[in-house]
Amino acid sequence: MIRGMRPVVVAANWKMNTTPADAGELARTIASRTRVQGVTRVICPPFVCLAAVRDALTESDPTVGVGAQDVHQELAGAYTGDISAPMLAGLADWVIVGHSERRRDHGETDDQIGGKLARAIEAGLRPILCVGEQLADREAGRAVDVAEGQLAGCLAEHDVDRLFTAGLVIAYEPVWAIGTGRTMVGSDAAAMAEAIRGSLAALGWGEAAGEVPILYGGSVTAANIGEFLAEPALDGALVGGASLKPEEMAGIVGRAGLTAAARLSAVP
Ligand code: PEP
């Protein structure tokens, strides 16, 4: 990593799609169609498909990271159906935490998400922390307050240096734009990324606030990624629905490669 140059990251969140029988082939196809210099690629399949995706990528393109979509905040115990960080050893090197669908469907709180972050970094997993407002919050002018509150709640107990060294990535995902086909205007997403950096600085992050990669997520496609990556404040995308389509991923990562090349050429 070049000091002062944030990496460009495209992470695929497959959500509850694919099976162990087809996930490896999809991962292999996406990897082969997104070989673009300078872009960090990550595929996050369902837990039961992690091994298939890991095996397919180890053999075809080990530069693509494998991520889990969640991790439990405890190490072990009576938590039926859940998966702990130690269980992910050898299966994943990234993990998404605090996705709005987990907050919505599993009632995850900022405090629990903070615990998930802690377990993730202890296990050597690189976390992607999701924050973002509901439509009502945006319409009421509270979008920044919501993201700020989520960051403060999730990061409260954390040591900045440890999280930064662990490679924390933040995904700003307005909930009303996820899976809806509605997207945000690029400049509004960039304003949120700047506000998030301001919140991190206020939480004592110092220079690291400017160095954390911030992704945009919310109905990103090959057709609209350019609008987001034209914004210097944004460092890539967390892609849901479109990430299951190799041609979409090829377009998204291809555009991300242009941003990565431009950043590299701007380094003195
Ligand atoms: C997501 O799952 O994080 C996401 C942004 O989904 P979609 O791209 O489908 O809106």
mmCIF file of C-alpha atoms and ligand atoms in Angstrom:
data_model
loop_
_atom_site.group_PDB
_atom_site.id
_atom_site.type_symbol
_atom_site.label_atom_id
_atom_site.label_comp_id
_atom_site.label_asym_id
_atom_site.label_seq_id
_atom_site.Cartn_x
_atom_site.Cartn_y
_atom_site.Cartn_z
ATOM 1 C CA MET A 1 0.000 0.000 0.000
ATOM 2 C CA ILE A 2 1.299 3.455 -0.902
ATOM 3 C CA ARG A 3 1.182 5.881 2.019
ATOM 4 C CA GLY A 4 -1.544 8.476 1.519
ATOM 5 C CA MET A 5 -3.120 6.578 -1.379
ATOM 6 C CA ARG A 6 -6.272 4.760 -0.425
ATOM 7 C CA PRO A 7 -6.812 1.393 -2.127
ATOM 8 C CA VAL A 8 -9.700 0.868 -4.533
ATOM 9 C CA VAL A 9 -11.887 -2.014 -3.360
ATOM 10 C CA VAL A 10 -14.810 -3.825 -4.980
ATOM 11 C CA ALA A 11 -16.539 -6.308 -2.692
ATOM 12 C CA ALA A 12 -19.264 -8.673 -3.878
ATOM 13 C CA ASN A 13 -21.978 -9.515 -1.373
ATOM 14 C CA TRP A 14 -23.791 -12.555 -2.729
ATOM 15 C CA LYS A 15 -26.261 -12.456 0.173
ATOM 16 C CA MET A 16 -28.410 -15.654 0.387
ATOM 17 C CA ASN A 17 -27.675 -16.767 -3.169
ATOM 18 C CA THR A 18 -25.658 -19.637 -4.699
ATOM 19 C CA THR A 19 -25.090 -23.167 -3.398
ATOM 20 C CA PRO A 20 -21.879 -25.131 -2.767
ATOM 21 C CA ALA A 21 -22.544 -26.798 -6.144
ATOM 22 C CA ASP A 22 -22.454 -23.592 -8.210
ATOM 23 C CA ALA A 23 -20.576 -20.995 -6.132
ATOM 24 C CA GLY A 24 -17.067 -22.092 -7.143
ATOM 25 C CA GLU A 25 -17.810 -21.808 -10.841
ATOM 26 C CA LEU A 26 -19.356 -18.356 -10.430
ATOM 27 C CA ALA A 27 -16.363 -17.165 -8.400
ATOM 28 C CA ARG A 28 -13.966 -18.499 -11.034
ATOM 29 C CA THR A 29 -15.877 -16.753 -13.829
ATOM 30 C CA ILE A 30 -16.019 -13.449 -11.972
ATOM 31 C CA ALA A 31 -12.323 -13.665 -11.109
ATOM 32 C CA SER A 32 -11.355 -14.287 -14.725
ATOM 33 C CA ARG A 33 -13.468 -11.370 -15.971
ATOM 34 C CA THR A 34 -12.252 -8.845 -13.414
ATOM 35 C CA ARG A 35 -8.477 -9.164 -13.684
ATOM 36 C CA VAL A 36 -7.731 -5.467 -13.451
ATOM 37 C CA GLN A 37 -4.589 -3.988 -11.974
ATOM 38 C CA GLY A 38 -4.832 -1.994 -8.782
ATOM 39 C CA VAL A 39 -8.287 -3.113 -7.647
ATOM 40 C CA THR A 40 -8.728 -5.166 -4.499
ATOM 41 C CA ARG A 41 -11.487 -7.713 -5.212
ATOM 42 C CA VAL A 42 -13.405 -9.624 -2.567
ATOM 43 C CA ILE A 43 -16.200 -12.169 -2.923
ATOM 44 C CA CYS A 44 -18.489 -12.771 0.055
ATOM 45 C CA PRO A 45 -20.625 -15.880 -0.512
ATOM 46 C CA PRO A 46 -22.938 -17.537 2.028
ATOM 47 C CA PHE A 47 -21.114 -19.419 4.809
ATOM 48 C CA VAL A 48 -21.811 -22.833 3.276
ATOM 49 C CA CYS A 49 -20.198 -21.730 -0.003
ATOM 50 C CA LEU A 50 -16.981 -20.333 1.511
ATOM 51 C CA ALA A 51 -15.003 -23.537 1.008
ATOM 52 C CA ALA A 52 -16.109 -23.910 -2.619
ATOM 53 C CA VAL A 53 -15.228 -20.281 -3.393
ATOM 54 C CA ARG A 54 -11.912 -20.519 -1.555
ATOM 55 C CA ASP A 55 -10.965 -23.662 -3.477
ATOM 56 C CA ALA A 56 -11.978 -22.195 -6.829
ATOM 57 C CA LEU A 57 -10.030 -18.977 -6.233
ATOM 58 C CA THR A 58 -6.968 -20.694 -4.761
ATOM 59 C CA GLU A 59 -6.689 -22.607 -7.971
ATOM 60 C CA SER A 60 -7.707 -19.892 -10.476
ATOM 61 C CA ASP A 61 -6.904 -16.479 -8.961
ATOM 62 C CA PRO A 62 -5.677 -16.268 -5.360
ATOM 63 C CA THR A 63 -5.523 -12.462 -5.565
ATOM 64 C CA VAL A 64 -9.294 -12.357 -5.048
ATOM 65 C CA GLY A 65 -10.170 -12.211 -1.355
ATOM 66 C CA VAL A 66 -12.861 -14.354 0.217
ATOM 67 C CA GLY A 67 -15.165 -12.824 2.792
ATOM 68 C CA ALA A 68 -17.901 -13.992 5.132
ATOM 69 C CA GLN A 69 -21.126 -11.992 5.340
ATOM 70 C CA ASP A 70 -21.230 -11.914 9.129
ATOM 71 C CA VAL A 71 -19.510 -13.221 12.243
ATOM 72 C CA HIS A 72 -20.790 -13.689 15.795
ATOM 73 C CA GLN A 73 -19.614 -11.405 18.587
ATOM 74 C CA GLU A 74 -18.844 -14.333 20.894
ATOM 75 C CA LEU A 75 -16.155 -16.943 20.356
ATOM 76 C CA ALA A 76 -18.299 -19.996 21.100
ATOM 77 C CA GLY A 77 -21.396 -21.032 23.018
ATOM 78 C CA ALA A 78 -25.150 -21.526 22.839
ATOM 79 C CA TYR A 79 -25.859 -19.462 19.720
ATOM 80 C CA THR A 80 -27.810 -21.763 17.425
ATOM 81 C CA GLY A 81 -27.199 -21.175 13.763
ATOM 82 C CA ASP A 82 -24.394 -18.673 14.252
ATOM 83 C CA ILE A 83 -20.771 -18.745 13.112
ATOM 84 C CA SER A 84 -17.817 -17.527 15.156
ATOM 85 C CA ALA A 85 -14.565 -15.950 13.998
ATOM 86 C CA PRO A 86 -12.397 -19.003 14.825
ATOM 87 C CA MET A 87 -14.695 -21.128 12.628
ATOM 88 C CA LEU A 88 -13.779 -18.951 9.662
ATOM 89 C CA ALA A 89 -10.056 -19.696 9.914
ATOM 90 C CA GLY A 90 -8.807 -20.903 6.559
ATOM 91 C CA LEU A 91 -12.144 -20.141 4.905
ATOM 92 C CA ALA A 92 -12.256 -16.345 4.780
ATOM 93 C CA ASP A 93 -9.872 -13.428 5.050
ATOM 94 C CA TRP A 94 -12.509 -10.678 5.050
ATOM 95 C CA VAL A 95 -15.843 -10.263 6.817
ATOM 96 C CA ILE A 96 -18.800 -7.908 6.438
ATOM 97 C CA VAL A 97 -20.198 -6.650 9.744
ATOM 98 C CA GLY A 98 -23.270 -4.550 10.469
ATOM 99 C CA HIS A 99 -24.968 -5.024 7.105
ATOM 100 C CA SER A 100 -28.385 -3.339 7.205
ATOM 101 C CA GLU A 101 -30.117 -6.628 6.352
ATOM 102 C CA ARG A 102 -28.626 -8.137 9.527
ATOM 103 C CA ARG A 103 -29.595 -5.087 11.552
ATOM 104 C CA ARG A 104 -33.127 -5.355 10.084
ATOM 105 C CA ASP A 105 -33.677 -9.139 10.186
ATOM 106 C CA HIS A 106 -31.610 -10.108 13.228
ATOM 107 C CA GLY A 107 -31.952 -6.962 15.310
ATOM 108 C CA GLU A 108 -28.203 -6.405 15.445
ATOM 109 C CA THR A 109 -27.226 -3.445 17.577
ATOM 110 C CA ASP A 110 -24.189 -1.191 17.292
ATOM 111 C CA ASP A 111 -22.881 -2.693 20.503
ATOM 112 C CA GLN A 112 -23.063 -6.232 19.075
ATOM 113 C CA ILE A 113 -21.501 -5.046 15.825
ATOM 114 C CA GLY A 114 -18.648 -3.564 17.840
ATOM 115 C CA GLY A 115 -18.144 -7.038 19.343
ATOM 116 C CA LYS A 116 -18.157 -8.604 15.885
ATOM 117 C CA LEU A 117 -15.481 -6.135 14.799
ATOM 118 C CA ALA A 118 -13.361 -7.099 17.791
ATOM 119 C CA ARG A 119 -13.674 -10.841 17.110
ATOM 120 C CA ALA A 120 -12.948 -10.255 13.422
ATOM 121 C CA ILE A 121 -9.682 -8.442 13.959
ATOM 122 C CA GLU A 122 -8.538 -10.824 16.695
ATOM 123 C CA ALA A 123 -8.986 -13.622 14.134
ATOM 124 C CA GLY A 124 -7.060 -11.723 11.453
ATOM 125 C CA LEU A 125 -10.154 -11.051 9.345
ATOM 126 C CA ARG A 126 -10.318 -7.749 7.481
ATOM 127 C CA PRO A 127 -13.633 -6.103 8.382
ATOM 128 C CA ILE A 128 -16.027 -4.178 6.140
ATOM 129 C CA LEU A 129 -18.226 -2.181 8.504
ATOM 130 C CA CYS A 130 -21.562 -1.069 7.028
ATOM 131 C CA VAL A 131 -23.328 2.122 8.085
ATOM 132 C CA GLY A 132 -26.204 4.017 6.526
ATOM 133 C CA GLU A 133 -29.516 5.723 7.096
ATOM 134 C CA GLN A 134 -33.153 4.814 6.430
ATOM 135 C CA LEU A 135 -35.143 6.897 3.945
ATOM 136 C CA ALA A 136 -37.049 8.642 6.750
ATOM 137 C CA ASP A 137 -33.744 9.697 8.315
ATOM 138 C CA ARG A 138 -32.534 11.176 5.041
ATOM 139 C CA GLU A 139 -35.799 12.992 4.431
ATOM 140 C CA ALA A 140 -35.637 14.418 7.931
ATOM 141 C CA GLY A 141 -32.055 15.627 7.338
ATOM 142 C CA ARG A 142 -30.635 13.139 9.855
ATOM 143 C CA ALA A 143 -28.463 11.014 7.533
ATOM 144 C CA VAL A 144 -25.149 12.259 8.925
ATOM 145 C CA ASP A 145 -26.357 11.962 12.530
ATOM 146 C CA VAL A 146 -27.378 8.336 11.946
ATOM 147 C CA ALA A 147 -24.054 7.350 10.378
ATOM 148 C CA GLU A 148 -22.191 9.224 13.112
ATOM 149 C CA GLY A 149 -24.204 7.429 15.816
ATOM 150 C CA GLN A 150 -23.574 4.029 14.229
ATOM 151 C CA LEU A 151 -19.841 4.703 13.973
ATOM 152 C CA ALA A 152 -19.640 5.925 17.554
ATOM 153 C CA GLY A 153 -21.639 2.900 18.758
ATOM 154 C CA CYS A 154 -19.698 0.300 16.772
ATOM 155 C CA LEU A 155 -16.231 1.760 17.325
ATOM 156 C CA ALA A 156 -16.618 2.918 20.928
ATOM 157 C CA GLU A 157 -14.486 0.252 22.589
ATOM 158 C CA HIS A 158 -11.900 -0.009 19.846
ATOM 159 C CA ASP A 159 -8.300 0.986 19.600
ATOM 160 C CA VAL A 160 -7.904 3.092 16.455
ATOM 161 C CA ASP A 161 -4.445 1.774 15.599
ATOM 162 C CA ARG A 162 -5.567 -1.843 15.860
ATOM 163 C CA LEU A 163 -8.582 -1.316 13.640
ATOM 164 C CA PHE A 164 -6.590 0.680 11.123
ATOM 165 C CA THR A 165 -3.801 -1.883 11.037
ATOM 166 C CA ALA A 166 -6.406 -4.619 10.590
ATOM 167 C CA GLY A 167 -7.395 -2.867 7.360
ATOM 168 C CA LEU A 168 -10.851 -1.649 8.319
ATOM 169 C CA VAL A 169 -13.003 -0.657 5.348
ATOM 170 C CA ILE A 170 -16.241 1.281 5.811
ATOM 171 C CA ALA A 171 -19.183 0.759 3.470
ATOM 172 C CA TYR A 172 -21.621 3.637 3.387
ATOM 173 C CA GLU A 173 -24.912 2.074 2.352
ATOM 174 C CA PRO A 174 -28.093 4.155 2.467
ATOM 175 C CA VAL A 175 -30.674 1.521 3.405
ATOM 176 C CA TRP A 176 -33.258 2.888 0.969
ATOM 177 C CA ALA A 177 -30.887 2.247 -1.946
ATOM 178 C CA ILE A 178 -30.059 -1.390 -1.113
ATOM 179 C CA GLY A 179 -31.672 -3.895 -3.452
ATOM 180 C CA THR A 180 -34.253 -1.319 -4.542
ATOM 181 C CA GLY A 181 -32.787 -0.123 -7.807
ATOM 182 C CA ARG A 182 -32.779 3.401 -6.328
ATOM 183 C CA THR A 183 -29.346 4.945 -6.238
ATOM 184 C CA MET A 184 -27.981 7.985 -4.604
ATOM 185 C CA VAL A 185 -26.530 10.913 -6.509
ATOM 186 C CA GLY A 186 -22.734 10.447 -6.563
ATOM 187 C CA SER A 187 -22.011 13.829 -5.007
ATOM 188 C CA ASP A 188 -24.417 13.084 -2.113
ATOM 189 C CA ALA A 189 -22.656 9.764 -1.471
ATOM 190 C CA ALA A 190 -19.313 11.580 -1.517
ATOM 191 C CA ALA A 191 -20.641 14.145 0.963
ATOM 192 C CA MET A 192 -21.571 11.264 3.277
ATOM 193 C CA ALA A 193 -18.092 9.780 2.907
ATOM 194 C CA GLU A 194 -16.593 13.139 3.888
ATOM 195 C CA ALA A 195 -18.964 13.338 6.854
ATOM 196 C CA ILE A 196 -17.933 9.822 7.909
ATOM 197 C CA ARG A 197 -14.276 10.869 7.806
ATOM 198 C CA GLY A 198 -15.212 13.910 9.897
ATOM 199 C CA SER A 199 -16.930 11.631 12.428
ATOM 200 C CA LEU A 200 -13.878 9.372 12.610
ATOM 201 C CA ALA A 201 -11.672 12.396 13.197
ATOM 202 C CA ALA A 202 -14.027 13.511 15.974
ATOM 203 C CA LEU A 203 -13.727 10.021 17.478
ATOM 204 C CA GLY A 204 -9.969 10.529 17.711
ATOM 205 C CA TRP A 205 -8.858 8.834 14.514
ATOM 206 C CA GLY A 206 -6.492 11.659 13.551
ATOM 207 C CA GLU A 207 -4.781 11.128 10.198
ATOM 208 C CA ALA A 208 -6.203 7.615 9.903
ATOM 209 C CA ALA A 209 -9.636 9.195 9.323
ATOM 210 C CA GLY A 210 -8.425 10.289 5.910
ATOM 211 C CA GLU A 211 -6.855 6.950 5.072
ATOM 212 C CA VAL A 212 -9.699 4.514 5.731
ATOM 213 C CA PRO A 213 -11.228 3.293 2.461
ATOM 214 C CA ILE A 214 -14.921 4.166 2.180
ATOM 215 C CA LEU A 215 -17.053 2.214 -0.282
ATOM 216 C CA TYR A 216 -20.480 3.129 -1.585
ATOM 217 C CA GLY A 217 -23.181 0.459 -1.592
ATOM 218 C CA GLY A 218 -26.738 0.594 -2.883
ATOM 219 C CA SER A 219 -27.875 -0.831 -6.231
ATOM 220 C CA VAL A 220 -24.463 -0.315 -7.818
ATOM 221 C CA THR A 221 -24.224 -1.582 -11.416
ATOM 222 C CA ALA A 222 -21.789 -1.349 -14.300
ATOM 223 C CA ALA A 223 -23.944 1.473 -15.656
ATOM 224 C CA ASN A 224 -23.817 3.698 -12.559
ATOM 225 C CA ILE A 225 -20.456 2.888 -10.911
ATOM 226 C CA GLY A 226 -18.814 5.744 -12.843
ATOM 227 C CA GLU A 227 -20.942 8.293 -11.018
ATOM 228 C CA PHE A 228 -19.598 7.109 -7.663
ATOM 229 C CA LEU A 229 -16.000 6.568 -8.656
ATOM 230 C CA ALA A 230 -15.838 10.021 -10.213
ATOM 231 C CA GLU A 231 -15.888 11.181 -6.584
ATOM 232 C CA PRO A 232 -12.412 11.231 -5.004
ATOM 233 C CA ALA A 233 -13.948 10.660 -1.548
ATOM 234 C CA LEU A 234 -15.202 7.202 -2.573
ATOM 235 C CA ASP A 235 -12.841 4.251 -2.839
ATOM 236 C CA GLY A 236 -14.949 1.538 -4.404
ATOM 237 C CA ALA A 237 -18.199 -0.316 -3.946
ATOM 238 C CA LEU A 238 -19.960 -3.003 -1.962
ATOM 239 C CA VAL A 239 -22.113 -4.661 -4.605
ATOM 240 C CA GLY A 240 -25.104 -6.881 -3.894
ATOM 241 C CA GLY A 241 -27.480 -7.954 -6.663
ATOM 242 C CA ALA A 242 -25.174 -7.055 -9.553
ATOM 243 C CA SER A 243 -22.316 -9.043 -8.021
ATOM 244 C CA LEU A 244 -23.982 -12.303 -9.083
ATOM 245 C CA LYS A 245 -23.607 -11.297 -12.750
ATOM 246 C CA PRO A 246 -20.105 -11.674 -14.206
ATOM 247 C CA GLU A 247 -20.721 -9.073 -16.929
ATOM 248 C CA GLU A 248 -21.801 -6.523 -14.313
ATOM 249 C CA MET A 249 -18.764 -7.267 -12.171
ATOM 250 C CA ALA A 250 -16.527 -6.947 -15.224
ATOM 251 C CA GLY A 251 -17.905 -3.456 -15.871
ATOM 252 C CA ILE A 252 -17.739 -2.377 -12.227
ATOM 253 C CA VAL A 253 -14.187 -3.599 -11.639
ATOM 254 C CA GLY A 254 -13.090 -2.283 -15.042
ATOM 255 C CA ARG A 255 -14.256 1.200 -14.058
ATOM 256 C CA ALA A 256 -12.617 0.819 -10.638
ATOM 257 C CA GLY A 257 -9.367 0.043 -12.457
ATOM 258 C CA LEU A 258 -9.479 3.477 -14.094
ATOM 259 C CA THR A 259 -9.719 5.101 -10.667
ATOM 260 C CA ALA A 260 -6.877 2.960 -9.349
ATOM 261 C CA ALA A 261 -4.668 3.892 -12.332
ATOM 262 C CA ALA A 262 -5.484 7.586 -11.957
ATOM 263 C CA ARG A 263 -4.597 7.502 -8.272
ATOM 264 C CA LEU A 264 -1.331 5.770 -8.985
ATOM 265 C CA SER A 265 -0.359 8.255 -11.687
ATOM 266 C CA ALA A 266 -1.075 11.145 -9.289
ATOM 267 C CA VAL A 267 1.523 9.864 -6.789
ATOM 268 C CA PRO A 268 4.558 12.157 -7.022
HETATM 269 C C1 PEP B 1 -25.450 -4.852 -0.407
HETATM 270 O O1 PEP B 1 -25.813 -5.999 -0.304
HETATM 271 O O2 PEP B 1 -24.622 -4.392 0.381
HETATM 272 C C2 PEP B 1 -25.982 -4.033 -1.491
HETATM 273 C C3 PEP B 1 -25.547 -2.808 -1.635
HETATM 274 O O3 PEP B 1 -26.933 -4.626 -2.285
HETATM 275 P P1 PEP B 1 -27.455 -4.074 -3.701
HETATM 276 O O4 PEP B 1 -26.246 -3.757 -4.536
HETATM 277 O O5 PEP B 1 -28.274 -5.195 -4.267
HETATM 278 O O6 PEP B 1 -28.257 -2.846 -3.430
#
